[in-house]
XYZ file of N, CA, C and O in Angstrom:
508
model
N -53.490 58.430 -47.778
C -53.325 57.040 -48.131
C -52.606 56.618 -46.257
O -51.504 57.562 -45.934
N -52.957 55.464 -45.992
C -52.613 55.229 -44.618
C -51.582 54.676 -44.729
O -50.852 53.831 -45.409
N -50.785 55.094 -43.696
C -49.230 54.419 -43.432
C -49.295 53.505 -41.909
O -50.209 53.629 -41.367
N -48.432 52.469 -41.979
C -48.342 51.377 -40.825
C -46.600 51.372 -40.528
O -45.933 51.570 -41.196
N -46.741 51.819 -39.495
C -45.246 51.077 -38.581
C -45.404 50.282 -37.750
O -46.269 50.086 -36.776
N -44.287 49.159 -38.032
C -44.564 47.939 -37.226
C -43.519 48.454 -35.772
O -42.226 48.551 -35.869
N -43.994 48.352 -34.571
C -43.092 48.606 -33.268
C -43.182 47.321 -32.484
O -44.101 46.885 -31.723
N -42.364 46.275 -32.748
C -42.063 44.973 -32.134
C -40.969 44.679 -31.711
O -39.939 45.185 -32.289
N -40.969 43.688 -30.997
C -39.752 42.697 -30.554
C -39.067 41.946 -31.859
O -39.768 40.921 -32.421
N -37.442 42.563 -31.987
C -36.939 41.486 -33.217
C -37.030 39.923 -32.551
O -36.801 38.952 -33.146
N -36.604 39.945 -31.660
C -36.675 38.058 -31.046
C -37.943 37.720 -30.725
O -37.989 36.416 -30.557
N -39.026 38.364 -30.688
C -40.231 37.965 -30.668
C -41.129 38.174 -31.781
O -41.996 39.468 -31.561
N -41.733 37.936 -32.523
C -42.161 38.229 -33.558
C -43.925 37.900 -33.429
O -44.567 38.527 -34.360
N -43.967 37.002 -32.765
C -45.569 36.554 -32.143
C -46.233 37.871 -31.256
O -47.415 38.041 -31.390
N -45.573 39.073 -31.017
C -46.198 40.408 -30.358
C -45.402 41.583 -31.067
O -44.092 41.716 -31.016
N -46.631 42.408 -31.317
C -46.133 43.603 -32.162
C -47.363 44.627 -31.960
O -48.373 44.289 -31.547
N -46.808 45.886 -32.254
C -47.456 47.066 -31.968
C -47.571 48.088 -32.947
O -46.169 47.940 -33.796
N -48.926 47.935 -33.789
C -48.641 48.681 -35.203
C -49.545 50.084 -35.099
O -50.557 49.898 -34.676
N -48.799 51.142 -35.653
C -49.172 51.921 -35.734
C -49.682 52.510 -37.368
O -48.629 52.795 -38.272
N -51.037 52.680 -37.148
C -51.490 53.232 -38.485
C -51.984 54.311 -38.478
O -52.759 55.066 -37.754
N -51.584 55.481 -39.153
C -51.902 56.855 -39.659
C -53.041 56.889 -40.555
O -53.263 56.023 -41.507
N -53.894 57.854 -40.529
C -54.733 58.171 -41.312
C -55.995 57.295 -41.384
O -56.736 57.075 -42.083
N -56.258 56.897 -39.932
C -57.259 55.760 -39.358
C -57.611 56.358 -38.130
O -56.921 56.805 -37.238
N -58.831 55.708 -37.884
C -59.410 56.058 -36.387
C -60.319 54.811 -35.901
O -60.327 53.777 -36.148
N -61.000 54.957 -35.191
C -61.856 54.056 -34.023
C -62.259 52.943 -35.430
O -62.740 51.854 -34.996
N -63.201 53.548 -36.229
C -63.689 52.896 -37.433
C -62.746 51.435 -38.018
O -63.552 50.493 -37.282
N -61.330 51.887 -38.108
C -60.881 50.686 -38.561
C -60.486 50.012 -37.426
O -60.501 48.495 -37.404
N -60.015 50.687 -36.311
C -59.623 50.015 -35.436
C -60.348 49.030 -34.675
O -60.015 47.865 -33.997
N -61.219 49.591 -34.101
C -62.716 48.603 -33.201
C -63.080 47.648 -34.343
O -63.043 46.326 -34.125
N -62.984 47.512 -35.571
C -63.608 46.523 -36.679
C -62.429 45.225 -36.798
O -63.000 44.409 -36.788
N -61.060 46.091 -37.153
C -59.967 44.966 -36.961
C -60.144 44.486 -35.322
O -59.542 43.331 -35.765
N -60.277 45.174 -34.441
C -59.798 43.974 -33.105
C -60.901 43.025 -33.177
O -60.483 42.026 -32.995
N -62.162 43.241 -33.563
C -63.060 42.788 -33.300
C -62.659 41.416 -34.274
O -62.989 40.285 -34.019
N -62.428 41.603 -35.417
C -62.332 40.637 -36.426
C -60.908 39.708 -35.722
O -61.384 38.347 -35.844
N -59.686 40.228 -35.526
C -58.847 39.558 -34.816
C -59.142 38.997 -33.958
O -58.891 37.778 -33.451
N -59.798 39.151 -33.099
C -59.923 38.694 -31.403
C -60.966 37.428 -31.958
O -60.858 36.494 -30.890
N -61.580 37.134 -32.883
C -62.306 36.019 -33.264
C -61.486 35.130 -33.957
O -61.938 34.117 -34.066
N -60.145 35.009 -34.312
C -59.195 34.642 -34.624
C -58.473 33.466 -33.660
O -57.923 34.318 -32.482
N -58.651 32.333 -33.469
C -57.977 31.549 -32.542
C -56.399 31.448 -32.459
O -56.211 30.910 -31.076
N -56.089 31.789 -33.379
C -54.338 32.240 -33.252
C -54.003 33.551 -32.396
O -52.779 33.719 -32.106
N -55.203 34.330 -31.992
C -54.391 35.563 -31.226
C -54.897 35.447 -29.855
O -55.690 34.694 -28.837
N -53.973 35.742 -29.158
C -54.083 35.759 -27.279
C -54.704 37.125 -27.227
O -55.530 36.984 -26.018
N -54.152 37.980 -27.820
C -54.549 39.353 -27.205
C -54.629 40.320 -28.264
O -53.748 40.175 -29.217
N -55.512 41.109 -28.257
C -55.395 42.224 -29.428
C -56.584 43.486 -28.952
O -57.426 42.785 -28.646
N -55.943 44.424 -28.687
C -56.454 46.012 -28.560
C -55.999 46.788 -29.561
O -54.831 46.906 -30.282
N -56.614 48.174 -29.244
C -56.542 49.215 -30.273
C -56.696 50.287 -29.115
O -57.315 50.538 -28.149
N -55.965 51.524 -29.630
C -56.114 52.485 -28.533
C -56.015 54.072 -30.162
O -54.911 53.795 -31.125
N -56.546 54.968 -29.343
C -55.980 56.005 -30.268
C -55.139 56.914 -29.297
O -55.853 57.703 -28.339
N -54.022 57.049 -29.717
C -53.197 57.663 -28.628
C -53.568 59.229 -28.447
O -53.605 59.765 -27.010
N -54.129 60.102 -28.893
C -54.591 61.315 -28.740
C -55.994 61.843 -29.958
O -55.654 61.156 -30.800
N -57.026 62.199 -29.449
C -57.946 62.298 -30.259
C -57.881 63.697 -31.359
O -58.266 63.595 -32.359
N -56.804 64.295 -31.366
C -56.034 65.212 -32.085
C -55.163 64.604 -33.327
O -55.072 65.201 -34.394
N -55.116 63.253 -33.098
C -53.989 62.522 -33.832
C -54.904 61.697 -35.123
O -55.524 60.640 -34.163
N -54.664 61.609 -36.095
C -55.373 60.660 -36.729
C -54.443 59.604 -37.000
O -54.045 59.317 -37.966
N -54.203 58.768 -35.743
C -53.605 57.626 -35.924
C -54.250 56.456 -35.010
O -54.581 56.692 -33.589
N -54.018 55.254 -35.103
C -54.539 54.242 -34.114
C -53.030 53.193 -34.085
O -52.262 53.239 -34.857
N -53.241 52.554 -32.769
C -51.936 51.769 -32.524
C -52.877 50.847 -32.346
O -53.626 50.372 -31.576
N -52.126 49.557 -32.615
C -53.055 48.204 -32.703
C -51.981 46.947 -32.086
O -50.784 47.125 -32.361
N -52.204 46.732 -30.597
C -51.352 45.555 -29.959
C -51.791 43.965 -30.512
O -53.015 43.995 -30.078
N -51.113 43.402 -30.932
C -51.620 42.297 -31.323
C -50.641 41.115 -30.673
O -48.820 41.293 -31.076
N -50.854 40.248 -29.994
C -50.119 39.256 -29.422
C -50.716 37.660 -29.917
O -51.422 37.290 -29.928
N -50.006 36.820 -30.469
C -50.468 35.607 -31.252
C -49.996 34.155 -30.177
O -48.703 34.561 -29.896
N -50.185 33.074 -30.777
C -50.068 31.907 -30.187
C -48.478 31.377 -30.611
O -48.471 30.417 -30.591
N -48.358 31.822 -31.737
C -46.842 31.302 -32.376
C -46.885 31.947 -33.812
O -46.018 31.940 -34.089
N -47.665 32.407 -34.646
C -47.811 32.879 -35.911
C -46.962 34.715 -35.662
O -48.044 35.074 -34.789
N -46.119 34.525 -36.828
C -45.929 35.988 -36.614
C -47.032 37.185 -36.736
O -47.838 36.940 -37.643
N -47.253 38.102 -35.802
C -47.793 38.982 -35.560
C -48.452 39.678 -36.977
O -49.314 40.029 -37.090
N -47.295 39.945 -37.683
C -47.645 40.968 -38.853
C -48.462 40.147 -39.756
O -49.197 40.751 -40.476
N -48.243 38.723 -40.008
C -48.773 37.837 -40.700
C -50.615 37.543 -40.125
O -51.168 37.725 -41.366
N -50.562 37.724 -39.028
C -51.911 37.319 -38.644
C -52.688 38.822 -38.474
O -53.680 38.858 -39.083
N -52.006 40.203 -38.447
C -52.731 41.436 -38.906
C -53.035 41.536 -40.804
O -53.872 42.036 -40.974
N -52.038 40.962 -41.502
C -52.352 41.218 -42.979
C -53.726 39.930 -43.248
O -55.151 40.600 -43.622
N -54.056 38.985 -42.253
C -54.926 37.936 -42.230
C -56.332 38.659 -41.956
O -57.439 38.582 -42.280
N -56.053 39.564 -40.793
C -57.383 40.212 -40.092
C -57.805 41.226 -41.216
O -59.060 41.400 -41.265
N -56.873 41.989 -41.767
C -57.316 43.178 -42.741
C -57.737 42.217 -44.285
O -59.146 42.950 -44.472
N -57.541 41.249 -44.435
C -58.168 40.638 -45.784
C -59.658 40.226 -45.150
O -60.485 40.407 -45.639
N -59.259 39.445 -44.085
C -60.833 39.034 -43.500
C -62.153 40.217 -43.616
O -63.069 39.860 -44.005
N -61.278 41.334 -42.816
C -62.266 42.609 -42.521
C -62.770 43.097 -44.191
O -63.917 43.483 -44.147
N -61.545 42.988 -44.880
C -62.355 43.186 -46.140
C -63.262 42.645 -46.744
O -64.475 42.933 -47.751
N -63.151 41.123 -46.537
C -64.368 40.167 -47.240
C -65.456 40.556 -46.556
O -66.735 40.380 -47.116
N -65.439 40.656 -45.300
C -66.778 40.964 -44.597
C -67.369 42.433 -45.137
O -68.529 42.417 -45.374
N -66.136 43.626 -45.640
C -66.777 44.664 -46.119
C -67.827 44.272 -47.081
O -68.661 44.978 -47.549
N -66.754 43.589 -48.176
C -67.456 43.331 -49.817
C -68.512 42.460 -49.536
O -69.789 43.005 -50.435
N -69.052 41.755 -48.551
C -70.213 40.551 -48.470
C -71.199 41.834 -47.833
O -72.369 41.597 -48.754
N -70.924 42.966 -46.977
C -71.928 43.656 -46.412
C -72.616 44.931 -47.711
O -73.586 44.841 -47.816
N -71.476 45.269 -48.595
C -71.999 46.497 -49.490
C -72.597 45.233 -50.486
O -73.951 46.226 -51.089
N -72.627 44.141 -50.963
C -73.065 43.262 -52.090
C -74.202 43.139 -51.449
O -75.551 43.281 -52.162
N -74.977 42.626 -50.320
C -76.059 42.505 -49.799
C -76.760 44.076 -49.508
O -78.059 43.922 -49.917
N -76.060 45.116 -49.082
C -76.819 46.295 -49.326
C -76.903 46.611 -50.707
O -78.277 47.022 -50.892
N -76.420 46.497 -51.345
C -76.757 46.784 -52.861
C -78.282 45.759 -53.309
O -78.826 46.569 -54.208
N -77.792 44.399 -53.051
C -79.092 43.869 -53.325
C -80.626 44.329 -52.824
O -81.355 44.249 -53.494
N -80.221 44.478 -51.767
C -81.435 44.975 -50.966
C -81.923 46.387 -51.527
O -83.459 46.767 -51.665
N -80.938 47.325 -51.959
C -81.356 48.530 -52.679
C -82.330 47.999 -53.981
O -83.298 48.761 -54.391
N -81.837 47.569 -54.781
C -82.180 46.486 -56.114
C -83.917 46.297 -55.600
O -84.621 46.629 -56.842
N -83.932 45.468 -54.816
C -84.860 44.946 -54.597
C -85.646 45.893 -53.970
O -86.958 45.587 -54.433
N -85.511 46.851 -53.375
C -86.300 47.778 -53.016
C -87.026 48.574 -54.202
O -88.411 48.991 -53.776
N -86.023 49.104 -55.007
C -86.559 49.716 -56.143
C -87.654 48.880 -57.003
O -88.492 49.572 -57.405
N -87.317 47.680 -57.256
C -88.015 47.036 -58.000
C -89.422 46.552 -57.580
O -90.349 47.007 -57.864
N -89.414 46.626 -56.143
C -90.941 46.226 -55.322
C -91.394 48.015 -55.140
O -92.641 47.950 -55.394
N -90.485 49.111 -55.251
C -91.429 50.270 -55.213
C -91.802 50.450 -56.303
O -92.815 51.097 -56.763
N -91.236 49.847 -57.340
C -91.171 50.475 -59.102
C -93.192 49.544 -59.181
O -94.030 50.162 -59.747
N -93.063 48.019 -58.920
C -94.190 47.290 -58.845
C -95.394 47.953 -58.454
O -96.260 48.043 -58.722
N -95.150 48.407 -57.160
C -96.155 49.112 -56.203
C -96.865 50.158 -56.810
O -97.926 50.418 -56.915
N -95.627 51.376 -57.354
C -96.349 52.586 -58.365
C -97.156 52.129 -59.247
O -98.168 52.587 -59.742
N -96.613 50.930 -59.926
C -97.416 50.314 -61.308
C -98.718 50.236 -61.161
O -99.612 50.363 -61.636
N -98.664 49.523 -59.711
C -100.391 48.922 -59.666
C -101.255 49.982 -59.122
O -102.211 49.808 -59.401
N -100.392 51.180 -58.304
C -101.296 52.152 -58.034
C -101.748 52.687 -59.083
O -103.095 53.285 -59.289
N -100.940 53.342 -60.212
C -101.290 53.778 -61.157
C -102.321 52.899 -61.844
O -103.374 53.527 -62.696
N -102.460 51.481 -62.275
C -103.128 50.948 -62.692
C -104.805 50.962 -62.012
O -105.817 51.235 -62.755
N -104.470 51.034 -60.627
C -105.679 50.684 -59.495
C -106.741 52.278 -59.977
O -107.648 52.261 -60.120
N -105.666 53.481 -60.168
C -106.067 54.684 -60.355
C -107.004 54.630 -61.644
O -107.910 55.444 -62.140
N -106.263 54.109 -62.999
C -106.662 54.300 -63.960
C -107.970 53.374 -64.251
O -108.980 53.888 -64.915
N -108.246 52.512 -63.670
C -109.270 51.397 -63.443
C -110.615 52.459 -62.853
O -111.759 52.011 -63.699
N -110.320 53.143 -61.867
C -111.386 53.817 -61.126
C -111.601 54.988 -62.134
O -112.779 55.157 -62.663
N -110.857 55.671 -63.033
C -110.943 56.910 -64.071
C -112.153 56.155 -65.088
O -113.067 56.800 -65.536
N -111.527 54.961 -65.699
C -111.790 54.353 -66.815
C -113.536 53.647 -66.536
O -114.539 54.235 -67.198
N -113.922 53.268 -65.268
C -115.103 52.864 -64.883
C -116.276 54.176 -64.754
O -117.260 53.887 -64.934
N -115.522 55.161 -63.971
C -116.109 56.390 -63.806
C -116.543 56.924 -65.255
O -117.758 57.356 -65.270
N -115.935 56.735 -66.065
C -116.264 57.234 -67.426
C -117.606 56.744 -68.077
O -118.051 57.513 -68.964
N -117.544 55.543 -67.649
C -118.784 54.460 -68.319
C -120.170 54.594 -67.298
O -121.421 53.465 -67.523
N -120.347 55.802 -66.751
C -121.455 55.833 -65.812
C -122.669 56.107 -66.447
O -122.568 56.620 -67.326
N -123.712 55.416 -66.246
C -124.905 56.034 -67.283
C -125.592 57.110 -67.221
O -125.109 58.080 -66.430
N -126.162 57.385 -68.348
C -126.608 58.747 -68.828
C -127.130 59.197 -67.504
O -127.387 60.438 -67.581
N -128.215 58.237 -67.125
C -129.009 59.378 -65.944
C -128.456 59.753 -64.823
O -128.906 60.703 -64.086
N -127.156 59.415 -64.779
C -126.478 59.673 -63.374
C -126.251 61.228 -63.609
O -126.017 61.657 -62.732
N -125.708 61.952 -64.608
C -125.758 62.772 -65.233
C -126.901 63.889 -64.941
O -126.869 65.369 -65.521
N -127.818 63.656 -65.198
C -129.327 64.720 -65.014
C -129.596 65.484 -64.127
O -129.366 65.108 -62.925
Protein backbone atom coordinates (compact mmCIF):
# COMPACT_ATOMS: atom_id res chain seq x y z
CA UNK A 1 0.00 0.00 0.00
CA UNK A 2 1.39 3.37 -1.02
CA UNK A 3 2.12 5.99 1.60
CA UNK A 4 2.48 9.73 1.13
CA UNK A 5 4.40 12.41 2.97
CA UNK A 6 4.00 16.11 2.20
CA UNK A 7 7.18 18.12 2.39
CA UNK A 8 6.02 21.71 2.04
CA UNK A 9 6.26 25.13 3.50
CA UNK A 10 3.86 25.85 6.35
CA UNK A 11 3.65 29.53 5.33
CA UNK A 12 2.99 28.79 1.62
CA UNK A 13 0.53 25.94 0.96
CA UNK A 14 0.70 26.69 -2.79
CA UNK A 15 4.06 24.90 -3.15
CA UNK A 16 4.79 21.41 -1.87
CA UNK A 17 6.75 18.29 -2.61
CA UNK A 18 4.96 14.99 -2.06
CA UNK A 19 6.93 11.81 -1.49
CA UNK A 20 4.90 8.73 -2.43
CA UNK A 21 6.22 5.28 -1.53
CA UNK A 22 5.59 2.05 -3.45
CA UNK A 23 5.14 3.93 -6.73
CA UNK A 24 7.27 4.46 -9.82
CA UNK A 25 7.33 6.21 -13.21
CA UNK A 26 3.89 4.83 -14.10
CA UNK A 27 2.09 6.98 -11.56
CA UNK A 28 4.65 9.79 -11.57
CA UNK A 29 4.51 10.53 -15.29
CA UNK A 30 0.74 10.01 -15.56
CA UNK A 31 0.04 12.31 -12.61
CA UNK A 32 2.49 14.91 -13.89
CA UNK A 33 0.73 14.86 -17.27
CA UNK A 34 -2.75 15.30 -15.73
CA UNK A 35 -1.65 18.03 -13.33
CA UNK A 36 0.18 20.02 -16.02
CA UNK A 37 -3.09 20.25 -17.98
CA UNK A 38 -4.81 21.95 -15.03
CA UNK A 39 -4.75 25.77 -15.46
CA UNK A 40 -4.31 26.19 -11.69
CA UNK A 41 -0.84 24.58 -11.88
CA UNK A 42 2.23 26.77 -12.31
CA UNK A 43 4.71 23.88 -12.17
CA UNK A 44 4.57 20.15 -11.73
CA UNK A 45 7.41 17.67 -12.03
CA UNK A 46 8.38 14.36 -10.54
CA UNK A 47 11.55 12.40 -9.87
CA UNK A 48 12.59 8.97 -8.74
CA UNK A 49 15.31 9.65 -6.14
CA UNK A 50 17.17 6.41 -6.86
CA UNK A 51 16.40 3.45 -9.13
CA UNK A 52 16.60 1.02 -6.22
CA UNK A 53 14.04 3.03 -4.20
CA UNK A 54 10.39 2.36 -4.94
CA UNK A 55 9.42 5.99 -4.34
CA UNK A 56 8.60 9.11 -6.33
CA UNK A 57 8.74 12.79 -5.41
CA UNK A 58 6.18 15.11 -6.99
CA UNK A 59 6.84 18.85 -6.88
CA UNK A 60 3.72 20.96 -7.29
CA UNK A 61 3.35 24.75 -7.40
CA UNK A 62 -0.08 26.30 -7.89
CA UNK A 63 -1.55 29.69 -8.78
CA UNK A 64 -3.34 29.96 -5.44
CA UNK A 65 -5.07 26.70 -4.55
CA UNK A 66 -3.34 24.66 -1.82
CA UNK A 67 -1.07 22.12 -3.50
CA UNK A 68 -2.50 19.29 -1.43
CA UNK A 69 -6.02 19.97 -2.77
CA UNK A 70 -4.76 20.12 -6.34
CA UNK A 71 -2.90 16.83 -5.90
CA UNK A 72 -6.14 15.19 -4.73
CA UNK A 73 -7.98 16.64 -7.74
CA UNK A 74 -5.27 15.33 -10.07
CA UNK A 75 -5.43 11.85 -8.57
CA UNK A 76 -9.22 11.81 -8.93
CA UNK A 77 -8.96 12.98 -12.57
CA UNK A 78 -6.39 10.26 -13.26
CA UNK A 79 -8.69 7.66 -11.69
CA UNK A 80 -11.56 8.78 -13.96
CA UNK A 81 -9.28 8.56 -17.01
CA UNK A 82 -8.19 5.03 -16.02
CA UNK A 83 -11.80 3.94 -15.50
CA UNK A 84 -12.70 5.29 -18.95
CA UNK A 85 -9.77 3.50 -20.59
CA UNK A 86 -10.70 0.26 -18.85
CA UNK A 87 -14.38 0.49 -19.84
CA UNK A 88 -13.44 1.31 -23.44
CA UNK A 89 -11.00 -1.61 -23.56
CA UNK A 90 -13.52 -4.07 -22.08
CA UNK A 91 -16.16 -2.91 -24.58
CA UNK A 92 -13.72 -3.41 -27.47
CA UNK A 93 -12.83 -6.90 -26.22
CA UNK A 94 -16.53 -7.83 -26.05
CA UNK A 95 -17.12 -6.47 -29.56
CA UNK A 96 -14.15 -8.46 -30.82
CA UNK A 97 -15.43 -11.66 -29.18
CA UNK A 98 -18.88 -11.17 -30.74
CA UNK A 99 -17.34 -10.39 -34.12
CA UNK A 100 -15.06 -13.42 -33.90
CA UNK A 101 -17.96 -15.69 -32.89
CA UNK A 102 -20.06 -14.38 -35.78
CA UNK A 103 -17.26 -15.02 -38.28
CA UNK A 104 -16.71 -18.55 -36.90
CA UNK A 105 -20.43 -19.28 -37.26
CA UNK A 106 -20.32 -17.91 -40.80
CA UNK A 107 -17.28 -20.06 -41.63
CA UNK A 108 -18.92 -23.21 -40.17
CA UNK A 109 -22.09 -22.44 -42.10
CA UNK A 110 -20.09 -22.08 -45.31
CA UNK A 111 -18.30 -25.40 -44.72
CA UNK A 112 -21.61 -27.13 -43.94
CA UNK A 113 -23.16 -25.74 -47.13
CA UNK A 114 -20.25 -27.02 -49.21
CA UNK A 115 -20.48 -30.50 -47.61
CA UNK A 116 -24.23 -30.71 -48.14
CA UNK A 117 -23.98 -29.68 -51.80
CA UNK A 118 -21.16 -32.22 -52.30
CA UNK A 119 -23.35 -35.04 -50.91
CA UNK A 120 -26.00 -34.33 -53.52
CA UNK A 121 -23.71 -34.87 -56.52
CA UNK A 122 -25.22 -36.78 -59.46
CA UNK A 123 -24.76 -40.55 -59.49
CA UNK A 124 -22.85 -40.33 -62.77
CA UNK A 125 -20.13 -38.46 -60.89
CA UNK A 126 -19.21 -41.65 -58.98
CA UNK A 127 -18.98 -44.05 -61.92
